Every structure is written in C-alpha cells, then in structure tokens.
Tab-separated table of C-alpha atoms in Angstrom:
chain	number	residue	atom	x	y	z
A	1	UNK	CA	-6.713	-5.256	-7.547
A	2	UNK	CA	-7.326	-6.220	-3.906
A	3	UNK	CA	-5.369	-3.598	-1.983
A	4	UNK	CA	-7.045	-0.469	-3.381
A	5	UNK	CA	-10.665	-1.580	-2.756
A	6	UNK	CA	-9.748	-2.836	0.719
A	7	UNK	CA	-7.936	0.324	1.794
A	8	UNK	CA	-9.623	3.088	-0.204
A	9	UNK	CA	-13.087	2.131	-1.430
A	10	UNK	CA	-14.445	-0.175	1.291
A	11	UNK	CA	-14.866	2.576	3.941
A	12	UNK	CA	-16.972	4.778	1.666
A	13	UNK	CA	-18.864	1.708	0.385
A	14	UNK	CA	-19.880	0.559	3.869
A	15	UNK	CA	-20.738	4.087	4.994
A	16	UNK	CA	-22.782	4.993	1.924
A	17	UNK	CA	-24.301	1.658	0.909
A	18	UNK	CA	-24.978	0.100	4.317
A	19	UNK	CA	-25.089	3.093	6.662
A	20	UNK	CA	-22.284	1.991	8.990
A	21	UNK	CA	-21.172	5.005	11.037
A	22	UNK	CA	-17.926	6.725	10.090
A	23	UNK	CA	-16.577	6.467	13.643
A	24	UNK	CA	-17.257	2.717	13.741
A	25	UNK	CA	-15.563	2.200	10.372
A	26	UNK	CA	-12.541	4.171	11.565
A	27	UNK	CA	-12.074	1.994	14.638
A	28	UNK	CA	-12.709	-1.205	12.648
A	29	UNK	CA	-10.047	-0.196	10.135
A	30	UNK	CA	-7.626	0.643	12.915
A	31	UNK	CA	-8.181	-2.654	14.755
A	32	UNK	CA	-8.070	-4.839	11.637
A	33	UNK	CA	-4.978	-3.144	10.278
A	34	UNK	CA	-3.288	-3.323	13.671
A	35	UNK	CA	-3.753	-7.105	13.711
A	36	UNK	CA	-2.405	-7.178	10.172
A	37	UNK	CA	0.544	-5.041	11.259
A	38	UNK	CA	1.634	-7.153	14.226
A	39	UNK	CA	1.615	-10.450	12.349
A	40	UNK	CA	3.814	-9.449	9.401
A	41	UNK	CA	7.281	-10.052	10.957
A	42	UNK	CA	6.235	-13.563	11.943
A	43	UNK	CA	4.703	-14.166	8.519
A	44	UNK	CA	7.992	-13.060	6.949
A	45	UNK	CA	10.017	-15.469	9.057
A	46	UNK	CA	7.516	-18.233	8.301
A	47	UNK	CA	7.803	-17.579	4.553
A	48	UNK	CA	11.604	-17.726	4.850
A	49	UNK	CA	11.411	-21.102	6.583
A	50	UNK	CA	8.937	-22.471	4.041
A	51	UNK	CA	11.062	-21.302	1.114
A	52	UNK	CA	14.167	-22.865	2.611
A	53	UNK	CA	12.365	-26.218	2.895
A	54	UNK	CA	10.787	-25.930	-0.554
A	55	UNK	CA	7.226	-25.846	0.827
A	56	UNK	CA	6.117	-22.377	-0.246
A	57	UNK	CA	3.956	-23.401	-3.213
A	58	UNK	CA	1.091	-24.907	-1.211
A	59	UNK	CA	0.966	-21.979	1.207
A	60	UNK	CA	0.818	-19.461	-1.647
A	61	UNK	CA	-2.038	-21.394	-3.265
A	62	UNK	CA	-3.981	-21.573	0.024
A	63	UNK	CA	-3.390	-17.863	0.654
A	64	UNK	CA	-4.755	-17.026	-2.790
A	65	UNK	CA	-7.945	-19.002	-2.091
A	66	UNK	CA	-8.429	-17.301	1.301
A	67	UNK	CA	-7.873	-13.889	-0.292
A	68	UNK	CA	-10.475	-14.612	-2.970
A	69	UNK	CA	-13.090	-15.726	-0.418
A	70	UNK	CA	-12.444	-12.813	1.946
A	71	UNK	CA	-12.486	-10.331	-0.938
A	72	UNK	CA	-15.847	-11.709	-2.052
A	73	UNK	CA	-17.174	-11.486	1.504
A	74	UNK	CA	-16.007	-7.877	1.766
A	75	UNK	CA	-17.911	-6.704	-1.293
A	76	UNK	CA	-20.919	-9.021	-0.970
A	77	UNK	CA	-21.702	-9.230	2.771
A	78	UNK	CA	-24.502	-11.677	3.640
A	79	UNK	CA	-25.337	-9.722	6.804
A	80	UNK	CA	-26.982	-6.411	7.594
A	81	UNK	CA	-27.520	-4.331	10.696
A	82	UNK	CA	-25.307	-3.849	13.772
A	83	UNK	CA	-23.214	-6.972	13.099
A	84	UNK	CA	-22.040	-5.595	9.763
A	85	UNK	CA	-19.121	-3.768	11.403
A	86	UNK	CA	-17.919	-7.060	12.920
A	87	UNK	CA	-18.244	-8.754	9.522
A	88	UNK	CA	-16.180	-5.974	7.946
A	89	UNK	CA	-13.469	-6.460	10.572
A	90	UNK	CA	-13.348	-10.243	10.028
A	91	UNK	CA	-13.143	-9.955	6.236
A	92	UNK	CA	-10.466	-7.280	6.460
A	93	UNK	CA	-8.316	-9.416	8.764
A	94	UNK	CA	-8.645	-12.501	6.549
A	95	UNK	CA	-8.002	-10.558	3.343
A	96	UNK	CA	-5.041	-8.670	4.777
A	97	UNK	CA	-3.442	-11.819	6.220
A	98	UNK	CA	-3.659	-13.705	2.948
A	99	UNK	CA	-2.513	-10.640	1.021
A	100	UNK	CA	0.486	-10.263	3.357
A	101	UNK	CA	1.685	-13.821	2.739
A	102	UNK	CA	1.487	-13.298	-1.022
A	103	UNK	CA	3.034	-9.825	-0.931
A	104	UNK	CA	5.922	-10.702	1.401
A	105	UNK	CA	6.746	-13.759	-0.707
A	106	UNK	CA	6.660	-11.697	-3.892
A	107	UNK	CA	8.842	-8.909	-2.504
A	108	UNK	CA	11.370	-11.364	-1.064
A	109	UNK	CA	11.437	-13.287	-4.340
A	110	UNK	CA	12.273	-10.081	-6.189
A	111	UNK	CA	15.107	-9.285	-3.789
A	112	UNK	CA	16.919	-12.515	-4.667
A	113	UNK	CA	16.787	-12.711	-8.446
A	114	UNK	CA	20.169	-11.218	-9.342
A	115	UNK	CA	22.344	-8.110	-9.259
A	116	UNK	CA	21.231	-4.744	-7.778
A	117	UNK	CA	20.495	-3.468	-11.297
A	118	UNK	CA	18.286	-6.499	-11.993
A	119	UNK	CA	16.519	-6.037	-8.661
A	120	UNK	CA	15.819	-2.368	-9.478
A	121	UNK	CA	14.449	-3.210	-12.933
A	122	UNK	CA	12.368	-6.047	-11.509
A	123	UNK	CA	10.946	-3.734	-8.840
A	124	UNK	CA	9.937	-1.201	-11.482
A	125	UNK	CA	8.174	-3.879	-13.550
A	126	UNK	CA	6.516	-5.363	-10.463
A	127	UNK	CA	5.184	-2.015	-9.271
A	128	UNK	CA	4.211	-0.967	-12.786
A	129	UNK	CA	2.100	-4.063	-13.342
A	130	UNK	CA	0.763	-3.682	-9.810
A	131	UNK	CA	-0.331	-0.161	-10.701
A	132	UNK	CA	-2.089	-1.534	-13.784
A	133	UNK	CA	-4.170	-3.677	-11.439
A	134	UNK	CA	-4.771	-0.652	-9.226
A	135	UNK	CA	-6.007	1.381	-12.208
A	136	UNK	CA	-8.533	-1.364	-12.970
A	137	UNK	CA	-9.560	-1.412	-9.311
A	138	UNK	CA	-9.862	2.394	-9.321
A	139	UNK	CA	-12.457	2.400	-12.063
A	140	UNK	CA	-14.472	-0.831	-11.995
A	141	UNK	CA	-15.709	-1.120	-8.379
A	142	UNK	CA	-16.705	2.554	-8.220
A	143	UNK	CA	-18.683	2.161	-11.434
A	144	UNK	CA	-20.206	-1.215	-10.597
A	145	UNK	CA	-21.263	-0.242	-7.073
A	146	UNK	CA	-23.475	2.568	-8.435
A	147	UNK	CA	-25.390	0.401	-10.926
A	148	UNK	CA	-28.930	-0.843	-10.371
A	149	UNK	CA	-27.747	-4.450	-10.535
A	150	UNK	CA	-24.718	-3.696	-8.356
A	151	UNK	CA	-24.695	-7.086	-6.549
A	152	UNK	CA	-24.667	-8.967	-9.863
A	153	UNK	CA	-21.981	-6.662	-11.276
A	154	UNK	CA	-19.829	-7.021	-8.165
A	155	UNK	CA	-20.115	-10.805	-8.449
A	156	UNK	CA	-18.536	-10.440	-11.876
A	157	UNK	CA	-15.759	-8.236	-10.511
A	158	UNK	CA	-14.952	-10.702	-7.728
A	159	UNK	CA	-14.936	-13.604	-10.205
A	160	UNK	CA	-12.634	-11.701	-12.562
A	161	UNK	CA	-10.284	-10.924	-9.692
A	162	UNK	CA	-10.214	-14.605	-8.708
A	163	UNK	CA	-9.316	-15.736	-12.222
A	164	UNK	CA	-6.535	-13.159	-12.600
A	165	UNK	CA	-5.072	-13.894	-9.163
A	166	UNK	CA	-4.913	-17.646	-9.771
A	167	UNK	CA	-3.479	-17.097	-13.256
A	168	UNK	CA	-0.825	-14.730	-11.888
A	169	UNK	CA	0.142	-17.165	-9.151
A	170	UNK	CA	0.406	-20.016	-11.652
A	171	UNK	CA	2.712	-17.925	-13.852
A	172	UNK	CA	4.855	-16.958	-10.854
A	173	UNK	CA	5.329	-20.551	-9.735
A	174	UNK	CA	5.915	-21.894	-13.223
A	175	UNK	CA	7.895	-19.223	-15.051
A	176	UNK	CA	9.560	-16.849	-12.556
A	177	UNK	CA	13.361	-16.879	-12.055
A	178	UNK	CA	14.494	-19.087	-9.196
A	179	UNK	CA	14.728	-17.684	-5.664
A	180	UNK	CA	18.517	-17.667	-5.446
A	181	UNK	CA	20.271	-18.908	-2.337
A	182	UNK	CA	17.169	-20.455	-0.774
A	183	UNK	CA	18.763	-23.737	0.258
A	184	UNK	CA	21.875	-22.317	1.877
A	185	UNK	CA	20.614	-18.999	3.209
A	186	UNK	CA	20.244	-18.210	6.899
A	187	UNK	CA	16.730	-17.543	8.182
A	188	UNK	CA	17.157	-14.507	10.491
A	189	UNK	CA	15.034	-13.545	13.446
A	190	UNK	CA	12.916	-10.517	12.563
A	191	UNK	CA	14.812	-8.553	15.205
A	192	UNK	CA	17.826	-8.589	12.873
A	193	UNK	CA	16.200	-5.813	10.865
A	194	UNK	CA	16.139	-3.569	13.926
A	195	UNK	CA	19.695	-4.513	14.862
A	196	UNK	CA	21.294	-3.378	11.579
A	197	UNK	CA	21.882	0.427	11.547
A	198	UNK	CA	21.785	0.632	7.738
A	199	UNK	CA	18.283	-0.895	7.732
A	200	UNK	CA	17.090	0.827	10.900
A	201	UNK	CA	17.782	4.249	9.355
A	202	UNK	CA	15.281	3.431	6.621
A	203	UNK	CA	12.413	2.443	8.912
A	204	UNK	CA	11.387	5.847	10.320
A	205	UNK	CA	11.392	7.720	6.978
A	206	UNK	CA	9.589	4.778	5.404
A	207	UNK	CA	6.946	4.867	8.165
A	208	UNK	CA	6.433	8.628	7.913
A	209	UNK	CA	6.265	8.487	4.138
A	210	UNK	CA	3.806	5.572	4.240
A	211	UNK	CA	1.628	7.505	6.690
A	212	UNK	CA	1.669	10.551	4.399
A	213	UNK	CA	0.321	8.339	1.594
A	214	UNK	CA	-2.085	6.278	3.708
A	215	UNK	CA	-4.057	9.193	5.170
A	216	UNK	CA	-5.176	10.675	1.825
A	217	UNK	CA	-5.779	7.153	0.480
A	218	UNK	CA	-8.201	6.501	3.344
A	219	UNK	CA	-9.949	9.848	2.861
A	220	UNK	CA	-9.859	10.047	-0.951
A	221	UNK	CA	-13.427	8.916	-1.679
A	222	UNK	CA	-14.853	11.250	0.965
A	223	UNK	CA	-12.777	14.167	-0.374
A	224	UNK	CA	-13.881	13.516	-3.955
A	225	UNK	CA	-17.541	13.086	-2.986
A	226	UNK	CA	-17.938	15.938	-0.514
A	227	UNK	CA	-15.116	18.435	-1.182
A	228	UNK	CA	-14.748	18.325	-4.979
A	229	UNK	CA	-18.365	17.086	-5.225
A	230	UNK	CA	-17.639	14.911	-8.230
A	231	UNK	CA	-18.460	11.322	-7.183
A	232	UNK	CA	-19.089	10.277	-10.790
A	233	UNK	CA	-15.457	11.123	-11.625
A	234	UNK	CA	-13.921	9.207	-8.706
A	235	UNK	CA	-12.764	6.354	-10.925
A	236	UNK	CA	-11.129	8.756	-13.361
A	237	UNK	CA	-9.312	10.661	-10.611
A	238	UNK	CA	-7.988	7.492	-8.983
A	239	UNK	CA	-7.216	5.858	-12.306
A	240	UNK	CA	-5.289	8.924	-13.493
A	241	UNK	CA	-3.339	9.054	-10.242
A	242	UNK	CA	-2.178	5.456	-10.453
A	243	UNK	CA	-1.683	5.527	-14.221
A	244	UNK	CA	0.649	8.514	-13.782
A	245	UNK	CA	2.530	6.490	-11.170
A	246	UNK	CA	2.990	3.660	-13.653
A	247	UNK	CA	4.117	6.018	-16.426
A	248	UNK	CA	6.665	7.624	-14.125
A	249	UNK	CA	8.292	4.380	-12.963
A	250	UNK	CA	10.876	4.189	-15.801
A	251	UNK	CA	11.989	7.747	-15.032
A	252	UNK	CA	12.494	6.951	-11.342
A	253	UNK	CA	14.414	3.794	-12.238
A	254	UNK	CA	16.633	5.806	-14.601
A	255	UNK	CA	17.184	8.504	-11.981
A	256	UNK	CA	17.979	5.956	-9.242
A	257	UNK	CA	20.625	4.333	-11.412
A	258	UNK	CA	22.358	7.714	-11.832
A	259	UNK	CA	22.101	9.419	-8.448
A	260	UNK	CA	21.198	6.495	-6.175
A	261	UNK	CA	17.836	5.222	-4.953
A	262	UNK	CA	17.857	7.302	-1.738
A	263	UNK	CA	18.448	10.621	-3.492
A	264	UNK	CA	15.928	9.770	-6.203
A	265	UNK	CA	13.371	9.002	-3.500
A	266	UNK	CA	14.012	12.432	-1.936
A	267	UNK	CA	13.305	14.073	-5.294
A	268	UNK	CA	10.026	12.160	-5.405
A	269	UNK	CA	9.080	13.396	-1.939
A	270	UNK	CA	9.675	17.022	-2.952
A	271	UNK	CA	7.531	16.556	-6.064
A	272	UNK	CA	4.758	14.990	-3.954
A	273	UNK	CA	4.637	17.945	-1.539
A	274	UNK	CA	4.762	20.557	-4.305
A	275	UNK	CA	1.930	18.899	-6.204
A	276	UNK	CA	-0.342	17.763	-3.363
A	277	UNK	CA	-0.288	20.772	-1.045
A	278	UNK	CA	-2.597	22.695	-3.384
A	279	UNK	CA	-5.344	20.086	-2.869
A	280	UNK	CA	-6.104	21.772	0.456
A	281	UNK	CA	-7.200	24.911	-1.418
A	282	UNK	CA	-9.648	23.227	-3.801
A	283	UNK	CA	-13.408	23.178	-3.470
A	284	UNK	CA	-16.618	22.173	-5.194
A	285	UNK	CA	-16.311	21.972	-8.967
A	286	UNK	CA	-12.515	22.203	-9.129
A	287	UNK	CA	-12.375	18.986	-11.118
A	288	UNK	CA	-9.715	20.070	-13.630
A	289	UNK	CA	-7.388	21.409	-10.951
A	290	UNK	CA	-7.829	18.253	-8.881
A	291	UNK	CA	-7.132	16.083	-11.938
A	292	UNK	CA	-3.830	17.945	-12.413
A	293	UNK	CA	-2.984	17.390	-8.738
A	294	UNK	CA	-3.721	13.678	-9.143
A	295	UNK	CA	-1.426	13.404	-12.179
A	296	UNK	CA	1.586	15.082	-10.564
A	297	UNK	CA	1.068	13.362	-7.221
A	298	UNK	CA	0.786	10.095	-9.144
A	299	UNK	CA	4.143	10.723	-10.812
A	300	UNK	CA	5.654	11.139	-7.345
A	301	UNK	CA	3.953	7.924	-6.210
A	302	UNK	CA	6.179	5.956	-8.577
A	303	UNK	CA	9.199	6.865	-6.440
A	304	UNK	CA	7.409	5.763	-3.250
A	305	UNK	CA	6.554	2.391	-4.758
A	306	UNK	CA	9.726	1.420	-6.598
A	307	UNK	CA	12.616	2.876	-4.602
A	308	UNK	CA	12.129	1.993	-0.891
A	309	UNK	CA	12.067	-1.810	-1.527
A	310	UNK	CA	15.267	-1.425	-3.559
A	311	UNK	CA	16.943	0.427	-0.682
A	312	UNK	CA	15.997	-2.408	1.647
A	313	UNK	CA	17.164	-5.096	-0.802
A	314	UNK	CA	20.568	-3.376	-1.059
A	315	UNK	CA	20.992	-3.623	2.706
A	316	UNK	CA	19.999	-7.269	3.284
A	317	UNK	CA	23.116	-9.436	3.770
A	318	UNK	CA	23.711	-11.759	0.821
A	319	UNK	CA	23.748	-14.879	3.008
A	320	UNK	CA	20.369	-14.297	4.658
A	321	UNK	CA	16.800	-14.957	3.608
A	322	UNK	CA	14.979	-11.716	2.702
A	323	UNK	CA	11.361	-12.428	3.673
A	324	UNK	CA	11.959	-11.801	7.390
A	325	UNK	CA	13.229	-8.329	6.561
A	326	UNK	CA	10.265	-7.651	4.302
A	327	UNK	CA	7.985	-8.818	7.106
A	328	UNK	CA	9.307	-5.972	9.254
A	329	UNK	CA	9.047	-3.664	6.218
A	330	UNK	CA	5.390	-4.616	5.792
A	331	UNK	CA	4.814	-4.108	9.524
A	332	UNK	CA	5.918	-0.483	9.202
A	333	UNK	CA	3.689	0.122	6.189
A	334	UNK	CA	0.703	-1.596	7.791
A	335	UNK	CA	1.144	0.400	10.996
A	336	UNK	CA	0.834	3.554	8.904
A	337	UNK	CA	-2.344	2.172	7.333
A	338	UNK	CA	-3.736	1.293	10.766
A	339	UNK	CA	-3.138	4.801	12.085
A	340	UNK	CA	-4.651	6.339	8.951
A	341	UNK	CA	-7.950	4.635	9.793
A	342	UNK	CA	-8.192	6.878	12.840
A	343	UNK	CA	-8.445	9.849	10.467
A	344	UNK	CA	-12.054	8.781	9.835
A	345	UNK	CA	-12.820	8.870	13.548
A	346	UNK	CA	-11.067	12.246	13.727
A	347	UNK	CA	-13.255	13.605	10.941
A	348	UNK	CA	-16.334	12.371	12.772
A	349	UNK	CA	-15.229	14.134	15.968
A	350	UNK	CA	-14.673	17.345	13.994
A	351	UNK	CA	-18.246	17.275	12.756
A	352	UNK	CA	-17.847	15.845	9.253
A	353	UNK	CA	-20.707	13.658	8.001
A	354	UNK	CA	-20.448	11.655	4.748
A	355	UNK	CA	-22.795	13.003	2.117
A	356	UNK	CA	-23.008	16.457	3.745
A	357	UNK	CA	-20.417	18.598	1.885
A	358	UNK	CA	-20.449	21.575	4.244
A	359	UNK	CA	-20.055	19.548	7.429
A	360	UNK	CA	-16.840	19.715	9.392
A	361	UNK	CA	-15.651	23.013	7.916
A	362	UNK	CA	-12.010	22.734	6.828
A	363	UNK	CA	-11.447	19.428	8.621
A	364	UNK	CA	-11.577	17.345	5.437
A	365	UNK	CA	-9.054	19.359	3.327
A	366	UNK	CA	-6.740	19.812	6.309
A	367	UNK	CA	-6.606	16.103	7.109
A	368	UNK	CA	-6.608	15.033	3.469
A	369	UNK	CA	-3.913	17.376	2.101
A	370	UNK	CA	-2.166	19.628	4.630
A	371	UNK	CA	-1.378	17.038	7.305
A	372	UNK	CA	0.051	14.473	4.829
A	373	UNK	CA	2.329	17.110	3.293
A	374	UNK	CA	3.676	18.041	6.726
A	375	UNK	CA	4.362	14.367	7.478
A	376	UNK	CA	6.025	13.914	4.078
A	377	UNK	CA	8.391	16.808	4.842
A	378	UNK	CA	9.303	15.115	8.123
A	379	UNK	CA	10.075	11.915	6.200
A	380	UNK	CA	12.275	13.879	3.798
A	381	UNK	CA	14.213	15.450	6.673
A	382	UNK	CA	14.756	12.125	8.483
A	383	UNK	CA	15.835	10.369	5.272
A	384	UNK	CA	18.278	13.193	4.474
A	385	UNK	CA	19.831	12.945	7.933
A	386	UNK	CA	20.177	9.190	7.490
A	387	UNK	CA	22.030	9.633	4.197
A	388	UNK	CA	24.407	12.134	5.830
A	389	UNK	CA	25.047	9.687	8.681
A	390	UNK	CA	25.864	6.900	6.240
A	391	UNK	CA	28.269	9.172	4.335
A	392	UNK	CA	29.999	10.241	7.578
A	393	UNK	CA	30.390	6.623	8.697
A	394	UNK	CA	31.800	5.645	5.302
A	395	UNK	CA	34.320	8.493	5.513
C-alpha cells in the first residue's frame, strides 16, 4: 500500500495538485531513488547482523513508525511553493529507507523458512497478498485525491495504512515461522553477491526487467490521463492490472515447479511483450483495449514478482545470511526505479505537458510502451544466455 503511491501516483499528484514542474519532479525522483539505491546493500548487511544478534524486532518497529510518518508527510505536505520539491525529496528518502528495511527483512525471512518448494510457495503468497495491498492503493488514493474534502479523506487513508502496517508487523513477529539458521549463519559482505557467478548472471537481466517495469509505472498516470484520456478510470486500470497479477501467481508457481523458475520467468517476459507492445498504438477513448492490455500485462507481472526472488534464494549458500544478498537485489531494482524517474524529465524535454493531451506528439506512447518492450526483450536475451552458460558449466 506504500510502494504504489510513492512510485506511481505521487508524481502526478504533485504535478496536478500542487503545480510542481514535471522536470523538477523527474530530477527529485531520480535523486531520492538514487540515495535509496546506494544504501540498500548496507541495509541488507545491517539487517543480517541484527538478526544474528536477535535485535531485529525493535528496528522493524521503528522502521514502521518512520514509514507511517513519511507516508503521511508525502500525501499531506504542510508546505507550498518552491520548497515543495525539497519536501517531496525528503519524504521520499525517509519513506524509501524505512520501506527498504522492512522489505529486505521480509524477503530474507522468506528465503530461510524451509525447502525450495516451501520458499516458492511462500513467495507466491507473499507477492499475492502484496498485490492485494497494491490493488487497494490503486483505487483509493486516486479516488480520494479527487474529492472535495480530499485532505480529510487522505487523512483517513493514511490512518488506515498505519493500522494495517502495524497489524501486519505484529503478526509477522508473533506468528511467522522462525528465521532458520540465524544464530550460526555467516554474515557476508555485500560484495559476495557480485563474486558468485550464479548470482551475478541474474543481476543484469533482473535490472533490465525491473527497468522495463519501472518506466511504465512512472508514466502510467500521465498515459491514462493524457493518452487514453480516462482519468476517472485510472483506479480501475491499475486495480485490474495488479489483480490480474495476483490471479496469475498460482499458475506461475505451478509452471516454475515443472520447468524451473528461470524458464517460467522467460515465458512471463514473452507474454509481457506480446501484451504491452500494443499500448503504443492506443489513443483517446481506447478504454476497453487498454483494459485488456492491463489484464494480460498484469498476468505477466506475476512472473516478475514471484520468480526472480526464488532464483536468488536458490543461489544463496545455505550457511550464509540472506539479507545481504537481498540488499544487493534491492539495489538493482531501486537503480531501475531511479533511472525511470528521468523519463519524466525526458518527456518534458520532448515537449509533453501534463494536462495537455496533444503535447509531445508520440513521446508519451513511445516512452511508456515501446521503450519498455525493447528493454524487456534485452532482459530475455541476457537471461537466456545466462541459462545456457549455467547448462554448459554443469556439463
């Protein structure tokens, strides 16, 4: 419920509601996400050390409180005028840092709960429930922000998020399976992830794939508002996309157990390109066609969410703590998000103006749909070469 508003809805909210320039938002997103990117390997190693000493509980609780406060500050800024861009940057950095601690801990916890089959099933459940939160975040903020009493309504949304986050954390700490091997495991330097060929081969395709997802996520609200010209349906489009991802998760889990997670992920990439490329051809009023694109692209999203963490978990040595590896993993994903923020500045340079549908010519559909599909195909090629290399080494 935090990630989607932060990465997808906040840029359009600050541009439309407060008049912050698109170029400024693009650079703010890039800078804030770059800070978030650089810190993740160290956060992962820190989480490993805390878990090994049994001191993770307090840090998770403090991170949840910081995330709640920063999330509230993001949606309900007390400032206006030129300093608003600086406020946005500060809230993004605080929210992303707290979110990273919680996310890295959660991913690492899931990598150490049992056999590979249990890890795969747990990943599917984790991402499925995460997508449920994303569906809620797709619909509510977009609806609430357009109401007359938007500030009051957004207060309610922030309060609801706070209650659910604290409840979820309490359930995790009280009822989750134990983090196996914590006391005896080695805490690796984050460089170990780069040093292991089996893990290193995953990093470039993961980065390219994450970039292919991050660019349209950053531009989605602008595309819906000014290309499809259906801002009132934004919540439905986003909700359908993520709901389809949740529905498809069991199928990807089933497929991964039969042909392997890497090959199943490649199938998902092909489906994503086949379904999303047509978005570049759509225009004003093509709401039904775009809804179909969202559903099929959402089905492919399930593979992107569930399978890459499983591939990483399979490659982490049994005697080592996993959070350091997931810190590097998060770094790669956050770097993709940071670079995607520059797409907003690129749109501004190409003449696009939010709220002016005809501005920028084909810049918006090209950056939103065509470029991500080209990057996704590169990810597919690199991942395929990595699988071949692994098979040749095994032979």
